[in-house]
Amino acid sequence: MAAQEIREPAKLAPKIDGEVITIDFVPRGKKFYIHRNVLTAPYFQRELKQNQEGDEIYRIFSPSYNPETFHLYVRWLYTGKVWSAPDEDTAENLKHSSEDMMLIKAFCLAGKFEDRAFQDTIIDVLFLKLKLEEETGSRQYHGAEYVNCIWRHTQPGSPLRKLWLDLIVSHGLEAWPWRDYTKDFYLDIIPILLKSRTQCEQSPLKGLLNSCAYHQHTDDRICHKRKRLETGEIEEHSDAGARDTKRAKSSPSRSSHIVLVPGP
């Protein structure tokens, strides 16, 4: 091991001395013992200030999160690293790993603590994880459990929502569980899809398929419009389908005006 990897200036050493406080993770009943000076997020600063001379146990009420998620945060506070990866980044391990959900919940929990630095770190880890999933073919971020968890525990405009929207807009497949996504997800993604589409020309029909694509006949039956085209009853125009121009020209019996004849 190189000397610069194990020897650093003393002034850069993490400050892990001082008072140790107890954090009770309610309602799971898990207790954590943490140095007071590592809890620098705004949420903890307010809580510690309010309880400066009160109870020595600080309670965090987070029924939506498990203690393992908070433990991930505590480890990051002391080491600056996110300890979430499996033993090996194989396709099989990545496919069956709960790491994605753990990272998502860690990001959401950090939102409660207002710890933007930890949230940014989680985003960086998610990028690494997503790259590995693409390389190994173990993509799973489209699962409804991930999407619904993000939209349930984050606010509109959240960076995590933006990341997931970009992923789904650029890589979405028809086979994904679209029916299982929460309604709020669609309220966010529809404007993005409308904004990203090619701008329409002046004609609202420009760029649309031939009108036959919207008919209800089966593929094995000849379209009524095709029959009329073959008989020459109508002409076909590429920009707006078929028109009854020939019928209008070839039907002299249809008068365009009414003549009133006076009676005797």
Short mmCIF file of C-alpha atoms in Angstrom, two decimals:
data_model
loop_
_atom_site.label_atom_id
_atom_site.label_comp_id
_atom_site.label_asym_id
_atom_site.label_seq_id
_atom_site.Cartn_x
_atom_site.Cartn_y
_atom_site.Cartn_z
CA MET A 1 0.00 0.00 0.00
CA ALA A 2 1.37 3.40 -1.01
CA ALA A 3 2.41 5.72 1.82
CA GLN A 4 0.08 8.52 0.67
CA GLU A 5 -2.91 6.17 1.05
CA ILE A 6 -2.27 5.50 4.76
CA ARG A 7 -0.60 8.73 5.87
CA GLU A 8 -2.48 12.04 5.78
CA PRO A 9 -2.06 15.48 7.40
CA ALA A 10 -3.41 15.52 10.95
CA LYS A 11 -5.54 18.61 10.27
CA LEU A 12 -7.54 16.62 7.70
CA ALA A 13 -8.48 13.89 10.15
CA PRO A 14 -12.23 13.48 10.72
CA LYS A 15 -13.46 14.95 13.99
CA ILE A 16 -14.92 11.94 15.77
CA ASP A 17 -14.12 12.94 19.32
CA GLY A 18 -16.34 14.70 21.80
CA GLU A 19 -19.76 13.87 23.22
CA VAL A 20 -21.52 10.71 22.15
CA ILE A 21 -25.31 10.90 21.96
CA THR A 22 -27.94 8.21 21.65
CA ILE A 23 -30.40 8.23 18.78
CA ASP A 24 -33.44 6.00 19.13
CA PHE A 25 -34.83 5.04 15.73
CA VAL A 26 -38.58 4.87 16.45
CA PRO A 27 -40.72 2.76 16.04
CA ARG A 28 -38.18 0.00 15.29
CA GLY A 29 -36.45 0.41 18.66
CA LYS A 30 -32.91 0.45 17.24
CA LYS A 31 -30.41 2.69 19.08
CA PHE A 32 -27.37 4.34 17.52
CA TYR A 33 -24.48 5.92 19.42
CA ILE A 34 -23.02 8.80 17.41
CA HIS A 35 -20.57 11.61 18.08
CA ARG A 36 -22.45 14.85 18.33
CA ASN A 37 -20.09 16.79 16.10
CA VAL A 38 -20.64 14.58 13.02
CA LEU A 39 -24.37 15.42 12.95
CA THR A 40 -24.06 18.64 10.98
CA ALA A 41 -27.27 18.44 8.90
CA PRO A 42 -29.81 21.22 9.62
CA TYR A 43 -32.36 18.79 11.09
CA PHE A 44 -29.92 17.52 13.72
CA GLN A 45 -28.59 20.98 14.49
CA ARG A 46 -32.09 22.14 15.36
CA GLU A 47 -32.88 19.03 17.40
CA LEU A 48 -29.61 19.14 19.34
CA LYS A 49 -30.03 22.84 20.07
CA GLN A 50 -33.58 22.37 21.36
CA ASN A 51 -32.54 19.47 23.60
CA GLN A 52 -29.21 20.87 24.76
CA GLU A 53 -30.14 20.54 28.41
CA GLY A 54 -32.88 17.96 28.12
CA ASP A 55 -33.12 14.25 27.44
CA GLU A 56 -29.86 12.59 26.39
CA ILE A 57 -31.75 10.31 24.00
CA TYR A 58 -32.88 11.82 20.71
CA ARG A 59 -35.74 10.06 18.97
CA ILE A 60 -36.22 9.92 15.22
CA PHE A 61 -39.72 8.89 14.25
CA SER A 62 -39.54 7.39 10.76
CA PRO A 63 -42.04 4.57 10.29
CA SER A 64 -41.39 4.46 6.53
CA TYR A 65 -37.69 3.62 6.90
CA ASN A 66 -35.82 0.78 8.54
CA PRO A 67 -32.74 1.11 10.79
CA GLU A 68 -30.50 -0.30 8.03
CA THR A 69 -31.17 2.82 5.97
CA PHE A 70 -30.14 5.07 8.83
CA HIS A 71 -27.10 2.86 9.45
CA LEU A 72 -26.06 3.50 5.84
CA TYR A 73 -26.24 7.22 6.59
CA VAL A 74 -24.24 6.89 9.82
CA ARG A 75 -21.48 4.96 8.06
CA TRP A 76 -21.29 7.69 5.44
CA LEU A 77 -21.02 10.34 8.17
CA TYR A 78 -17.88 8.63 9.52
CA THR A 79 -16.23 7.39 6.30
CA GLY A 80 -17.59 9.47 3.43
CA LYS A 81 -18.51 6.25 1.60
CA VAL A 82 -21.79 4.48 0.86
CA TRP A 83 -21.51 0.85 1.97
CA SER A 84 -24.29 -0.72 -0.10
CA ALA A 85 -22.70 -2.86 -2.83
CA PRO A 86 -22.92 -6.67 -2.93
CA ASP A 87 -19.79 -8.79 -2.53
CA GLU A 88 -19.37 -8.92 -6.33
CA ASP A 89 -20.99 -6.83 -9.06
CA THR A 90 -22.10 -9.80 -11.14
CA ALA A 91 -25.24 -9.72 -13.26
CA GLU A 92 -26.95 -12.20 -10.94
CA ASN A 93 -26.05 -10.24 -7.79
CA LEU A 94 -27.16 -6.95 -9.31
CA LYS A 95 -30.44 -8.43 -10.51
CA HIS A 96 -31.41 -9.79 -7.08
CA SER A 97 -29.84 -7.05 -4.98
CA SER A 98 -31.91 -4.72 -2.83
CA GLU A 99 -29.31 -1.99 -3.28
CA ASP A 100 -31.42 0.20 -5.56
CA MET A 101 -34.27 0.38 -3.06
CA MET A 102 -31.82 0.96 -0.20
CA LEU A 103 -30.27 3.89 -2.06
CA ILE A 104 -33.67 5.36 -2.92
CA LYS A 105 -34.79 5.18 0.70
CA ALA A 106 -31.48 6.63 1.87
CA PHE A 107 -31.98 9.62 -0.45
CA CYS A 108 -35.52 10.12 0.86
CA LEU A 109 -34.41 9.82 4.50
CA ALA A 110 -31.68 12.38 3.87
CA GLY A 111 -34.43 14.71 2.67
CA LYS A 112 -35.96 14.48 6.14
CA PHE A 113 -32.59 15.43 7.61
CA GLU A 114 -32.06 18.16 4.97
CA ASP A 115 -28.65 16.68 4.23
CA ARG A 116 -28.03 17.74 0.63
CA ALA A 117 -24.45 16.46 0.65
CA PHE A 118 -25.59 12.91 1.40
CA GLN A 119 -28.32 13.15 -1.24
CA ASP A 120 -25.75 14.25 -3.83
CA THR A 121 -23.55 11.32 -2.85
CA ILE A 122 -26.47 8.92 -3.28
CA ILE A 123 -27.10 10.34 -6.78
CA ASP A 124 -23.45 9.66 -7.66
CA VAL A 125 -23.72 6.08 -6.37
CA LEU A 126 -26.95 5.55 -8.32
CA PHE A 127 -25.17 6.65 -11.49
CA LEU A 128 -22.46 4.06 -10.88
CA LYS A 129 -25.08 1.42 -10.13
CA LEU A 130 -27.16 2.24 -13.22
CA LYS A 131 -24.05 2.05 -15.40
CA LEU A 132 -23.29 -1.42 -14.01
CA GLU A 133 -26.88 -2.51 -14.65
CA GLU A 134 -26.65 -1.37 -18.26
CA GLU A 135 -23.35 -3.18 -18.77
CA THR A 136 -24.61 -6.44 -17.25
CA GLY A 137 -28.16 -6.33 -18.62
CA SER A 138 -29.69 -6.32 -15.15
CA ARG A 139 -31.70 -3.12 -15.48
CA GLN A 140 -34.45 -2.89 -12.87
CA TYR A 141 -35.03 0.79 -12.13
CA HIS A 142 -38.36 0.71 -14.00
CA GLY A 143 -40.02 -1.43 -11.32
CA ALA A 144 -43.21 0.07 -9.89
CA GLU A 145 -41.89 -0.34 -6.34
CA TYR A 146 -39.01 2.04 -7.13
CA VAL A 147 -41.10 4.64 -8.95
CA ASN A 148 -43.86 4.65 -6.33
CA CYS A 149 -41.40 4.88 -3.44
CA ILE A 150 -39.70 7.90 -5.01
CA TRP A 151 -42.97 9.72 -5.68
CA ARG A 152 -44.35 8.88 -2.25
CA HIS A 153 -41.37 10.18 -0.27
CA THR A 154 -40.03 13.10 -2.32
CA GLN A 155 -41.37 16.53 -3.22
CA PRO A 156 -42.10 17.87 -6.72
CA GLY A 157 -38.87 19.02 -8.34
CA SER A 158 -36.75 16.50 -6.43
CA PRO A 159 -33.45 15.61 -8.20
CA LEU A 160 -34.27 11.93 -7.73
CA ARG A 161 -37.59 12.37 -9.51
CA LYS A 162 -35.82 14.18 -12.34
CA LEU A 163 -33.27 11.38 -12.68
CA TRP A 164 -35.98 8.70 -12.84
CA LEU A 165 -38.06 10.71 -15.31
CA ASP A 166 -35.05 11.11 -17.60
CA LEU A 167 -34.30 7.38 -17.37
CA ILE A 168 -37.85 6.34 -18.17
CA VAL A 169 -38.38 8.88 -20.96
CA SER A 170 -35.17 7.80 -22.71
CA HIS A 171 -35.36 4.03 -22.08
CA GLY A 172 -39.04 3.25 -21.48
CA LEU A 173 -40.41 0.04 -22.99
CA GLU A 174 -43.97 -1.01 -23.74
CA ALA A 175 -43.61 -4.10 -21.53
CA TRP A 176 -42.94 -2.09 -18.37
CA PRO A 177 -45.62 -2.10 -15.60
CA TRP A 178 -47.13 1.23 -16.57
CA ARG A 179 -50.50 0.47 -14.94
CA ASP A 180 -48.85 0.06 -11.54
CA TYR A 181 -47.23 3.49 -11.38
CA THR A 182 -48.73 6.12 -9.10
CA LYS A 183 -50.88 8.87 -10.63
CA ASP A 184 -48.47 11.60 -9.52
CA PHE A 185 -45.76 10.03 -11.68
CA TYR A 186 -47.91 10.56 -14.78
CA LEU A 187 -48.63 14.15 -13.81
CA ASP A 188 -44.86 14.72 -13.95
CA ILE A 189 -43.97 12.71 -17.04
CA ILE A 190 -46.76 13.80 -19.42
CA PRO A 191 -45.56 17.43 -19.73
CA ILE A 192 -42.03 16.16 -20.42
CA LEU A 193 -43.26 13.87 -23.20
CA LEU A 194 -45.31 16.65 -24.77
CA LYS A 195 -42.38 19.05 -24.61
CA SER A 196 -39.93 16.58 -26.13
CA ARG A 197 -42.04 15.60 -29.14
CA THR A 198 -41.38 17.08 -32.58
CA GLN A 199 -43.17 20.35 -33.03
CA CYS A 200 -46.27 20.03 -35.22
CA GLU A 201 -46.61 21.98 -38.44
CA GLN A 202 -49.49 24.38 -38.95
CA SER A 203 -51.76 21.56 -40.08
CA PRO A 204 -52.85 19.41 -37.10
CA LEU A 205 -52.83 16.38 -39.43
CA LYS A 206 -49.19 16.87 -40.44
CA GLY A 207 -47.11 13.91 -39.37
CA LEU A 208 -50.06 11.70 -38.45
CA LEU A 209 -50.55 8.27 -39.93
CA ASN A 210 -52.99 7.67 -42.73
CA SER A 211 -56.55 7.78 -41.40
CA CYS A 212 -56.84 4.02 -41.99
CA ALA A 213 -54.63 3.53 -38.92
CA TYR A 214 -57.54 4.75 -36.80
CA HIS A 215 -60.23 2.55 -38.38
CA GLN A 216 -61.79 -0.39 -36.55
CA HIS A 217 -61.77 -3.02 -39.31
CA THR A 218 -59.52 -6.06 -38.96
CA ASP A 219 -56.33 -6.46 -40.95
CA ASP A 220 -57.81 -9.27 -43.06
CA ARG A 221 -60.66 -7.07 -44.36
CA ILE A 222 -60.33 -4.51 -47.11
CA CYS A 223 -60.80 -0.99 -45.81
CA HIS A 224 -63.90 0.79 -47.10
CA LYS A 225 -61.68 3.68 -48.16
CA ARG A 226 -59.44 1.33 -50.14
CA LYS A 227 -62.48 0.01 -52.00
CA ARG A 228 -63.52 3.53 -52.90
CA LEU A 229 -59.98 4.35 -54.04
CA GLU A 230 -59.90 1.28 -56.28
CA THR A 231 -63.20 2.20 -57.92
CA GLY A 232 -62.01 5.77 -58.45
CA GLU A 233 -64.80 7.13 -56.28
CA ILE A 234 -62.32 9.20 -54.26
CA GLU A 235 -58.79 10.50 -54.69
CA GLU A 236 -55.95 10.01 -52.19
CA HIS A 237 -53.97 12.93 -50.84
CA SER A 238 -50.79 12.28 -48.89
CA ASP A 239 -51.35 15.03 -46.34
CA ALA A 240 -54.93 14.38 -45.31
CA GLY A 241 -55.96 10.94 -46.50
CA ALA A 242 -58.68 10.57 -49.14
CA ARG A 243 -61.20 13.11 -50.28
CA ASP A 244 -64.49 12.78 -52.11
CA THR A 245 -63.35 15.06 -54.94
CA LYS A 246 -64.23 12.70 -57.78
CA ARG A 247 -67.68 12.01 -56.40
CA ALA A 248 -68.38 15.73 -56.32
CA LYS A 249 -67.23 16.11 -59.93
CA SER A 250 -68.96 13.03 -61.27
CA SER A 251 -72.38 13.48 -59.66
CA PRO A 252 -74.27 16.01 -61.82
CA SER A 253 -77.58 14.79 -60.44
CA ARG A 254 -76.78 16.47 -57.14
CA SER A 255 -77.84 20.09 -57.56
CA SER A 256 -76.09 22.82 -55.62
CA HIS A 257 -79.22 25.05 -55.65
CA ILE A 258 -83.02 24.79 -55.53
CA VAL A 259 -85.28 26.33 -58.19
CA LEU A 260 -88.75 27.32 -57.07
CA VAL A 261 -91.33 27.05 -59.84
CA PRO A 262 -94.40 29.26 -59.40
CA GLY A 263 -97.75 27.49 -59.39
CA PRO A 264 -100.54 28.07 -61.91
#
